[in-house]
mmCIF file of C-alpha atoms and ligand atoms in Angstrom:
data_model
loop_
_atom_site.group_PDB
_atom_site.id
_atom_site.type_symbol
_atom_site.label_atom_id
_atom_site.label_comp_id
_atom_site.label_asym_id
_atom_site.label_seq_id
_atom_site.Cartn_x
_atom_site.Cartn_y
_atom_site.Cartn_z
ATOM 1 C CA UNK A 944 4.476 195.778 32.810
ATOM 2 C CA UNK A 945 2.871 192.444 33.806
ATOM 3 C CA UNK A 946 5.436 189.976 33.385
ATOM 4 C CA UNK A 947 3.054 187.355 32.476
ATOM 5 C CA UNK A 948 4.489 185.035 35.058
ATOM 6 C CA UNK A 949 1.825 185.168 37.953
ATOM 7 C CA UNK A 950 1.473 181.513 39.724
ATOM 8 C CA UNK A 951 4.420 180.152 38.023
ATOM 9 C CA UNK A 952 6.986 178.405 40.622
ATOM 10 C CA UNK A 953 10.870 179.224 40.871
ATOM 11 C CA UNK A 954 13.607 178.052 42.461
ATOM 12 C CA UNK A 955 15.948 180.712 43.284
ATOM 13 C CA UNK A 956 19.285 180.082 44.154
ATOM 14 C CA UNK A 957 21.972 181.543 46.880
ATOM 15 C CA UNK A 958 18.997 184.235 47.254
ATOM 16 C CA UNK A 959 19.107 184.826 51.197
ATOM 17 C CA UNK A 960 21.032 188.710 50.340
ATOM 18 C CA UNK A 961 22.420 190.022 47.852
ATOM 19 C CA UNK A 962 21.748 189.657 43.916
ATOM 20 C CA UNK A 963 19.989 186.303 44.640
ATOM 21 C CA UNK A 964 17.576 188.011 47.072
ATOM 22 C CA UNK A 965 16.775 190.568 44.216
ATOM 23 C CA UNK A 966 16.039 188.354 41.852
ATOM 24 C CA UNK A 967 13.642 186.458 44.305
ATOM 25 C CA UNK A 968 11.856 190.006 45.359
ATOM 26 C CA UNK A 969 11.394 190.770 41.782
ATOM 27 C CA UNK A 970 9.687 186.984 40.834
ATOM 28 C CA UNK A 971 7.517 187.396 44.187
ATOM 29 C CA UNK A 972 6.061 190.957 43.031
ATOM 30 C CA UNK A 973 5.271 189.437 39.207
ATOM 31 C CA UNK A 974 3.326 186.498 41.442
ATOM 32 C CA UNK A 975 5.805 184.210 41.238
ATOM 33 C CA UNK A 976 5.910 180.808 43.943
ATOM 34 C CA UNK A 977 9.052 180.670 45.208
ATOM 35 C CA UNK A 978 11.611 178.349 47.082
ATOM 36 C CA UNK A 979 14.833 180.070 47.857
ATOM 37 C CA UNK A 980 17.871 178.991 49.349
ATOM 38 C CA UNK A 981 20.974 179.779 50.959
ATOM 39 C CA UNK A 982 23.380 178.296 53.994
ATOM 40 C CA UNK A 983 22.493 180.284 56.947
ATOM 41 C CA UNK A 984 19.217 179.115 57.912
ATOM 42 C CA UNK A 985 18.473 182.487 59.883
ATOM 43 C CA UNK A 986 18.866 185.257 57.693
ATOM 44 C CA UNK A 987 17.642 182.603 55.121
ATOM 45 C CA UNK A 988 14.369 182.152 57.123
ATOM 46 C CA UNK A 989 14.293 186.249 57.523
ATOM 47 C CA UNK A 990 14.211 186.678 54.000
ATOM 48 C CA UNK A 991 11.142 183.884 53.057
ATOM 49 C CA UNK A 992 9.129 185.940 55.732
ATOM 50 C CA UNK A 993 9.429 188.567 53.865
ATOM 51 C CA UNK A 994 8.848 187.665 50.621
ATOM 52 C CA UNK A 995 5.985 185.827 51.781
ATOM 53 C CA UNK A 996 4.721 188.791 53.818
ATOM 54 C CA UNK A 997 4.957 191.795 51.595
ATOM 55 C CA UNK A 998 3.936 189.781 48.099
ATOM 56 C CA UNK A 999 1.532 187.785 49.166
ATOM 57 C CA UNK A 1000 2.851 184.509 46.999
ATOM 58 C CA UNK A 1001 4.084 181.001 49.162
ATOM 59 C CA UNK A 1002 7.753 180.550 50.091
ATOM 60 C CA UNK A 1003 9.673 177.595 50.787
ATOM 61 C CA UNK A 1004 13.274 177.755 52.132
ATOM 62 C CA UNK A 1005 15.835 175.390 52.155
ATOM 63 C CA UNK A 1006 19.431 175.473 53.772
ATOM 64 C CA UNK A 1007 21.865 173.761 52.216
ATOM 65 C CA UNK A 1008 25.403 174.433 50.024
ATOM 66 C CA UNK A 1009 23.546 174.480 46.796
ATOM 67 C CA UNK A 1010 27.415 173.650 45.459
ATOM 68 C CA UNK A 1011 26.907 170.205 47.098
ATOM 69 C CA UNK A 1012 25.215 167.327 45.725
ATOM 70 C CA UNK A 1013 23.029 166.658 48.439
ATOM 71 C CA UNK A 1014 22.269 170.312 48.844
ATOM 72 C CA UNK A 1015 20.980 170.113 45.536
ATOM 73 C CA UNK A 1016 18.961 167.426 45.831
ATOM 74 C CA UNK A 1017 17.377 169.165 49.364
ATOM 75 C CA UNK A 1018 15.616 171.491 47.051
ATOM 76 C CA UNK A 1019 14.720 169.993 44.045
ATOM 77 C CA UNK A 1020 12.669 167.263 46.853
ATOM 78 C CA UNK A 1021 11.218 170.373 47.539
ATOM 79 C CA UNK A 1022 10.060 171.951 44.086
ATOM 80 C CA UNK A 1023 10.525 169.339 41.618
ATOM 81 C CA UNK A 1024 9.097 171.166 38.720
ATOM 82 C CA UNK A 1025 10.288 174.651 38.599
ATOM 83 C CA UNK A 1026 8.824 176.703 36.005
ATOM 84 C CA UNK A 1027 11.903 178.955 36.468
ATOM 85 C CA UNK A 1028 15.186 178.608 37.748
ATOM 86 C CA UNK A 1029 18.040 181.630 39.028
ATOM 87 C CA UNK A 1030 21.363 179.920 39.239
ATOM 88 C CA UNK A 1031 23.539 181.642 41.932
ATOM 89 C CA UNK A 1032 26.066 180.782 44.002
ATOM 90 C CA UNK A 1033 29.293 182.457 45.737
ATOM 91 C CA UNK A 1034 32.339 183.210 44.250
ATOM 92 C CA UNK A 1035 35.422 181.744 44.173
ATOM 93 C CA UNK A 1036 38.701 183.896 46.325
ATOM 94 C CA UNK A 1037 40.497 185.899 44.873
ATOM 95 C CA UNK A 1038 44.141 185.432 44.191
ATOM 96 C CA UNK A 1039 46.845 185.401 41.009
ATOM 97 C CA UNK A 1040 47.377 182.419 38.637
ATOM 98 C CA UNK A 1041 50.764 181.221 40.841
ATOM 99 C CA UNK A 1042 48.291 181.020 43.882
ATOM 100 C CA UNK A 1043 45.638 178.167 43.048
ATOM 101 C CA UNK A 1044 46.266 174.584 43.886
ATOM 102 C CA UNK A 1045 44.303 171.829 41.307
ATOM 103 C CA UNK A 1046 41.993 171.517 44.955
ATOM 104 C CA UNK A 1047 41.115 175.507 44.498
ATOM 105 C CA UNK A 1048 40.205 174.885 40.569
ATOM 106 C CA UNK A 1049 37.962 171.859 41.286
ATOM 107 C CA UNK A 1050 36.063 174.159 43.748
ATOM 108 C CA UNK A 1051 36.010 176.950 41.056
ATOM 109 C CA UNK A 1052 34.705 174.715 38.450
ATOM 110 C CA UNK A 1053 32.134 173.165 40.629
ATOM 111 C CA UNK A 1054 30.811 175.734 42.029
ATOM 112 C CA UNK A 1055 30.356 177.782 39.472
ATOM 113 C CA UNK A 1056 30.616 175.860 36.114
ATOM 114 C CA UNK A 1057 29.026 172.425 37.086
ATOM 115 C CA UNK A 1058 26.477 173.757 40.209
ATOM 116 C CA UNK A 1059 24.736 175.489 37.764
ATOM 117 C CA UNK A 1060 24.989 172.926 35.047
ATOM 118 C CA UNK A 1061 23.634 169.770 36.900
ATOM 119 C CA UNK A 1062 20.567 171.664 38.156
ATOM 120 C CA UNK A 1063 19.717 172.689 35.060
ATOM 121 C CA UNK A 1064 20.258 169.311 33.708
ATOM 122 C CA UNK A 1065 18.057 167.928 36.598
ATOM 123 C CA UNK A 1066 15.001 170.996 35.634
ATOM 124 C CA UNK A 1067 15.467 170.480 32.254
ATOM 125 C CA UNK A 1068 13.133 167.826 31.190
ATOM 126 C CA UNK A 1069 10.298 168.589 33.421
ATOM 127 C CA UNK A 1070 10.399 171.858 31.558
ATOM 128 C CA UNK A 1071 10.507 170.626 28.038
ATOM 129 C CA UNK A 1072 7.706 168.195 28.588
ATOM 130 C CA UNK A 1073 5.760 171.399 29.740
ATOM 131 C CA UNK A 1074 7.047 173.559 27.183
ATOM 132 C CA UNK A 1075 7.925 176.216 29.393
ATOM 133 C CA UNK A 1076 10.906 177.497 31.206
ATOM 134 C CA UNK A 1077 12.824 180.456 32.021
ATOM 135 C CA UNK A 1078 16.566 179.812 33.398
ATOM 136 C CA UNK A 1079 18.731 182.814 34.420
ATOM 137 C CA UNK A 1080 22.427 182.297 35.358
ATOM 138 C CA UNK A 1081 24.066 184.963 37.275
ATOM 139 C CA UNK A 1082 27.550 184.865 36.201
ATOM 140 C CA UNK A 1083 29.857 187.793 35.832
ATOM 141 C CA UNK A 1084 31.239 190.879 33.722
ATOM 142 C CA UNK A 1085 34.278 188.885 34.069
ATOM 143 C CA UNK A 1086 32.930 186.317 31.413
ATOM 144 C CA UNK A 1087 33.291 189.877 28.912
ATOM 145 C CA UNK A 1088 36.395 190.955 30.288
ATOM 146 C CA UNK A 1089 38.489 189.296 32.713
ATOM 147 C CA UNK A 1090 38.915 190.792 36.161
ATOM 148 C CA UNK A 1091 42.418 190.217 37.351
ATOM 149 C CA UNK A 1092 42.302 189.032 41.004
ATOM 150 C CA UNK A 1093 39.600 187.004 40.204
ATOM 151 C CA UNK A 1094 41.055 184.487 37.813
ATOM 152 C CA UNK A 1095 39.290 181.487 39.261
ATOM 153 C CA UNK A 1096 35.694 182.932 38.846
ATOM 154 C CA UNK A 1097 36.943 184.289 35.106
ATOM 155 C CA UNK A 1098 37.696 180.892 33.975
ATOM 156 C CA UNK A 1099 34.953 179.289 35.634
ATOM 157 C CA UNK A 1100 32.134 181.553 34.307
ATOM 158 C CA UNK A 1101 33.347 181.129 31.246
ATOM 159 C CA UNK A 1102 32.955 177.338 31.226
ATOM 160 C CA UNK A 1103 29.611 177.812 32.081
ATOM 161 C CA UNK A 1104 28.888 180.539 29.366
ATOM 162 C CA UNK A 1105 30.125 177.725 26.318
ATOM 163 C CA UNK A 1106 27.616 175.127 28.143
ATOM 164 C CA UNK A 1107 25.098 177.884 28.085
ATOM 165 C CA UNK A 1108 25.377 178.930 24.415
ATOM 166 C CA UNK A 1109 25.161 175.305 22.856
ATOM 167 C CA UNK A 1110 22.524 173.878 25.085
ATOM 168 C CA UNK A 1111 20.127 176.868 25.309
ATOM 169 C CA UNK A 1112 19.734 176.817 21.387
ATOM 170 C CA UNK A 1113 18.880 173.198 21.925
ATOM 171 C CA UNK A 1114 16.506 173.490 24.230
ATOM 172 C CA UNK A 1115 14.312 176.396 22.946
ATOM 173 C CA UNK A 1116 12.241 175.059 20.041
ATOM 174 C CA UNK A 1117 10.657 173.293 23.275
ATOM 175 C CA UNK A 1118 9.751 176.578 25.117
ATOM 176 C CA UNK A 1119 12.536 176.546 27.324
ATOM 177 C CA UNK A 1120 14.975 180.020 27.404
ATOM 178 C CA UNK A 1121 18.311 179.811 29.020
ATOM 179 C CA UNK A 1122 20.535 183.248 29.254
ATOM 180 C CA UNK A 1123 23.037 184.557 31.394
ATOM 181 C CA UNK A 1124 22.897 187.847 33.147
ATOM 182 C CA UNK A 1125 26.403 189.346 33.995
ATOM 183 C CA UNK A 1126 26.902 191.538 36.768
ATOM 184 C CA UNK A 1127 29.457 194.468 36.785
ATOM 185 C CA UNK A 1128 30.216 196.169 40.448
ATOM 186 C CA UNK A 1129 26.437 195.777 42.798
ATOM 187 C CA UNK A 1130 26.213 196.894 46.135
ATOM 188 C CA UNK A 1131 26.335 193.824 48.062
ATOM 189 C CA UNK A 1132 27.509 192.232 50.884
ATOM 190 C CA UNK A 1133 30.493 190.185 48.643
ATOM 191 C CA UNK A 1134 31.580 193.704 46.930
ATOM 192 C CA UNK A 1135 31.253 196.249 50.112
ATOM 193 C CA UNK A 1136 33.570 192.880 51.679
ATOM 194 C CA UNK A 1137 35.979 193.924 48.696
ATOM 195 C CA UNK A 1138 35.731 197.515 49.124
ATOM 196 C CA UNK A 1139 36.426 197.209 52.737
ATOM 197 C CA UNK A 1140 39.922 194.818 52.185
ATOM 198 C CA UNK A 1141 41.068 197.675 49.681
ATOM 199 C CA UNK A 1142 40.194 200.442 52.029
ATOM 200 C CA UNK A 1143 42.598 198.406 54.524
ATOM 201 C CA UNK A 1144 45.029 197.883 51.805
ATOM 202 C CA UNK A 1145 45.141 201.360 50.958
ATOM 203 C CA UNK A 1146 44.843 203.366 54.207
ATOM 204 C CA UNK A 1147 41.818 204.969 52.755
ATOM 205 C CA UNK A 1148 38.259 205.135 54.398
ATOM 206 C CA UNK A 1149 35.574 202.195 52.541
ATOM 207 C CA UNK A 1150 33.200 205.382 51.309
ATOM 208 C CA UNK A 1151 36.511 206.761 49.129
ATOM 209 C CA UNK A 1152 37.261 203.580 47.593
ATOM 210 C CA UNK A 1153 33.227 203.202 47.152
ATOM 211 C CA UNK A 1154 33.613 206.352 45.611
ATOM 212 C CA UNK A 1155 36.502 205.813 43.132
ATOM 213 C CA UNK A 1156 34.983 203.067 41.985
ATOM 214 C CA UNK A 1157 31.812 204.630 41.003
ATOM 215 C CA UNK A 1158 33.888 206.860 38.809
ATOM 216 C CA UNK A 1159 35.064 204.333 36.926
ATOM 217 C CA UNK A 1160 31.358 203.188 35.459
ATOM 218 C CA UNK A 1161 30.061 205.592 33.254
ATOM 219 C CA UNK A 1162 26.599 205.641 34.942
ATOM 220 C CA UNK A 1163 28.209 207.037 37.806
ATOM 221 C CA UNK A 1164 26.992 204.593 40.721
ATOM 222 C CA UNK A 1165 27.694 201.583 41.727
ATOM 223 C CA UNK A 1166 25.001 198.885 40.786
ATOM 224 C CA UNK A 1167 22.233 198.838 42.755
ATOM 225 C CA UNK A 1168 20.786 195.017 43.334
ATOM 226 C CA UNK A 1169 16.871 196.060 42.543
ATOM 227 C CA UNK A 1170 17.624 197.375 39.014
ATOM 228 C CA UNK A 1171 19.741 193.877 38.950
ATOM 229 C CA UNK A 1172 16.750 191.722 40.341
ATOM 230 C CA UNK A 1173 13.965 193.345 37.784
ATOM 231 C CA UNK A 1174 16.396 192.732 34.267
ATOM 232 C CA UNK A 1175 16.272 188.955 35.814
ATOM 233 C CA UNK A 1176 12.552 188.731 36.170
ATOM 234 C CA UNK A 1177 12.114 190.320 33.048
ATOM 235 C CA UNK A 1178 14.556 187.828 31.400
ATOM 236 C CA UNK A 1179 12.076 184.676 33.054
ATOM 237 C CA UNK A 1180 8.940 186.767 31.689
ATOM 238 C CA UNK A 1181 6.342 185.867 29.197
ATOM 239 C CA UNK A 1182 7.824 188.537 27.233
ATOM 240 C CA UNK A 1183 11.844 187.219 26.805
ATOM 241 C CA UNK A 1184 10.208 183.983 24.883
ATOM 242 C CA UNK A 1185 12.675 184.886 21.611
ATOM 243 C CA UNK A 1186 15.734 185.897 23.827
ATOM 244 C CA UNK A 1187 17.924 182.958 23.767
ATOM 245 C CA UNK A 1188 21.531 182.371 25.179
ATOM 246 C CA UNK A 1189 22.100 186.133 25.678
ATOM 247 C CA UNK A 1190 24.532 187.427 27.918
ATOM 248 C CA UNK A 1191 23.190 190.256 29.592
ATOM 249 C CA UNK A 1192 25.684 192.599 30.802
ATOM 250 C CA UNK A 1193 24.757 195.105 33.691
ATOM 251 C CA UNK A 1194 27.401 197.151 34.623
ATOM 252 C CA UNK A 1195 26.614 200.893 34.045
ATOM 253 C CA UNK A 1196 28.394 200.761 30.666
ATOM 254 C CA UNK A 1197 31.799 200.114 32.439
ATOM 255 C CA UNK A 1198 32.590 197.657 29.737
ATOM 256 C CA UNK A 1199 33.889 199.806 26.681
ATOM 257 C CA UNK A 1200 33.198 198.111 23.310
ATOM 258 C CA UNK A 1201 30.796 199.729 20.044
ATOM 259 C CA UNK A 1202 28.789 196.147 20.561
HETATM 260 P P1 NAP B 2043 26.329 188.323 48.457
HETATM 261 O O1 NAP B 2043 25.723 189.654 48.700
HETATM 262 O O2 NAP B 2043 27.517 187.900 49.255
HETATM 263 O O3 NAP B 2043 25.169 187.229 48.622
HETATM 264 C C1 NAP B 2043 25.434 185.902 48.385
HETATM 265 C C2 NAP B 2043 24.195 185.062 48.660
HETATM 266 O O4 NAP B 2043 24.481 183.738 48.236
HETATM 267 C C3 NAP B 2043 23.841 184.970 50.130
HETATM 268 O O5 NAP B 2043 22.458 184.799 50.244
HETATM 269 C C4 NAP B 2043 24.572 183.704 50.572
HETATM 270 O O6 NAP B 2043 24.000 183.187 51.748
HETATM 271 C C5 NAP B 2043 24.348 182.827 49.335
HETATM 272 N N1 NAP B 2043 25.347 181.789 49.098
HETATM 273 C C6 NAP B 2043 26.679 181.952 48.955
HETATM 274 N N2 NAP B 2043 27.264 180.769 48.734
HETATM 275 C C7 NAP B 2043 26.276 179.831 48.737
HETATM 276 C C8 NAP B 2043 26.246 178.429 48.579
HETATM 277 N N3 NAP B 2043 27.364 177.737 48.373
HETATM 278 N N4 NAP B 2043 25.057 177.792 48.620
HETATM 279 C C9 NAP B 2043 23.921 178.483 48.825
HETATM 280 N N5 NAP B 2043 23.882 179.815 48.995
HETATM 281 C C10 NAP B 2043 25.059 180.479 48.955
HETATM 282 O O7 NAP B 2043 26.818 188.146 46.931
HETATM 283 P P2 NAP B 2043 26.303 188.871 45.597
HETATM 284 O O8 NAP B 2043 27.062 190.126 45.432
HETATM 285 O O9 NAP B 2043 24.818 188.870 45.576
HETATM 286 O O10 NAP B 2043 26.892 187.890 44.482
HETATM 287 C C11 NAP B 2043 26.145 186.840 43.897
HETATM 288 C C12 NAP B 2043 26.986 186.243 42.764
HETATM 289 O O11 NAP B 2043 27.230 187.257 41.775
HETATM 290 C C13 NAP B 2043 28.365 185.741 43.210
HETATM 291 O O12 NAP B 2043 28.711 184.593 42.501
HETATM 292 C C14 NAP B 2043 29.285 186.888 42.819
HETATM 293 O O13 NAP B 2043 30.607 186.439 42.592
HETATM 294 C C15 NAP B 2043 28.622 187.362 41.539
HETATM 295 N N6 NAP B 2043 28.992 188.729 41.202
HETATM 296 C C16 NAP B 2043 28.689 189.750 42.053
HETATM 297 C C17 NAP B 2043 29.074 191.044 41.707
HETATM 298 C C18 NAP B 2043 28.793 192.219 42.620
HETATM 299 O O14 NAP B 2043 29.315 193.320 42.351
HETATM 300 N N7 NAP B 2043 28.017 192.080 43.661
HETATM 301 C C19 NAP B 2043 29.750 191.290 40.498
HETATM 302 C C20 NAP B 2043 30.023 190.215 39.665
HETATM 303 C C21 NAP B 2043 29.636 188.929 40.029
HETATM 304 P P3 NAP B 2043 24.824 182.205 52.727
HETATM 305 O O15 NAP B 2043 26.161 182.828 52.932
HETATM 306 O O16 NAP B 2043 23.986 182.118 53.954
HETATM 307 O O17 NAP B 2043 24.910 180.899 51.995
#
């Protein structure tokens, strides 16, 4: 399907691996212009070559903590007027309710309430005074149902989600589509780092708790990042122009509700 996004310019956030990287691949191959980022400036570099390389569209990188201020500003001086924008970051540790300090929750909330927020708020009017714009916020299937070691990213994304779903229905007569795509178990980096701690935990080899948690999505496989990375492009098409303040959950059906 052509996406009907060729030459259009996107910043792509925390997009060196992972989901983020996914996203990016998926933009470059619909002819999107790209500037990614991520912190380490190696693997970051790495993966603008090969965007660059294998789609044929230009690639800036810039490293930075996009959860910082200034790291922000490092790559909006380099594409002030995004067409598109992927919010990504980290997330937050894991942990119970007894184990967060008010220091833990401010990092929470900025990182993955008010990261998101401010660089949309910084996009935003270029985007209405050009009547076009596509934002995507990677958040999580704990916005639908909260996971419990991960309190800190449940609250967080949630924040995010009530921003989302006033400001996106105030910003679309203009052209401008904000929705949130929600991520159940992908095979990345951050969960085969999970999987590996519970293998520990449990005295069991990573591929068995791998495996046990496939079971548990009725697709029967853990999420794999390219199906991930093509919903998202699809979402900052020509085509999603109607689609506003969705959240878009991808998680194999693991999620059990009749809506
Ligand atoms: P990943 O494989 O660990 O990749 C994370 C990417 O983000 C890397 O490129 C990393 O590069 C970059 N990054 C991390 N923190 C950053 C920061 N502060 N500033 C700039 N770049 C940063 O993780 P993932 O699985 O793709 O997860 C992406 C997001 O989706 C996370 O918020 C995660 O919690 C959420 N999520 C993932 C899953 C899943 O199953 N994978 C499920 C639900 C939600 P550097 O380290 O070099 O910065």
């Amino acid at each position: 399907m052509d996406l009907g996004i060729a030459d259009r310019r996107a910043i792509v956030c925390a997009a060196s691996k992972g989901l983020g990287y996914a996203v990016a691949e998926h933009l470059a191959a619909a002819g999107v212009h790209l500037t990614i980022n991520a912190r380490n400036e190696d693997d970051l570099r790495d993966a603008a070559d090969r965007l660059a390389i294998c789609y044929g569209v230009d690639v800036s990188y810039v490293a930075a903590d996009i959860t910082t201020r200034e790291g922000r500003q490092a790559v909006l001086e380099v594409e002030p007027a995004p067409d598109i924008l992927i919010n990504n970051a980290g997330g937050p540790p894991s942990g119970i309710w007894s184990d967060w300090t008010e220091a833990d929750w401010l990092a929470a909330l900025n990182g993955n309430m008010l990261t998101p927020i401010m660089l949309m708020k910084s996009v935003l009017p270029g985007m209405i005074e050009r009547k076009w714009g596509r934002i995507v916020n990677i958040t999580s299937a704990a916005v639908k149902s909260p996971i419990p070691d991960l309190g800190l990213s449940n609250a967080a994304r949630c924040g995010l989600t009530g921003f989302v779903g006033g400001t996106a229905r105030q910003v679309a007569g203009h052209g401008v589509i904000i929705n949130n795509l929600l991520p159940g178990m992908h095979e990345t980096d951050r969960l085969r780092g999970r999987i590996e701690k519970e293998a520990a935990r449990r005295g069991i080899t990573p591929k068995e708790v791998a495996g046990n948690l496939a079971k548990t999505v009725p697709a029967g496989h853990l999420g794999r990042p390219s199906d991930f990375g093509a919903t998202a492009a699809f979402l900052c098409s020509q085509h999603a122009g109607f689609m506003v303040a969705q959240n878009v959950l991808l998680d194999g059906g693991a999620f059990n509700s009749t809506m």
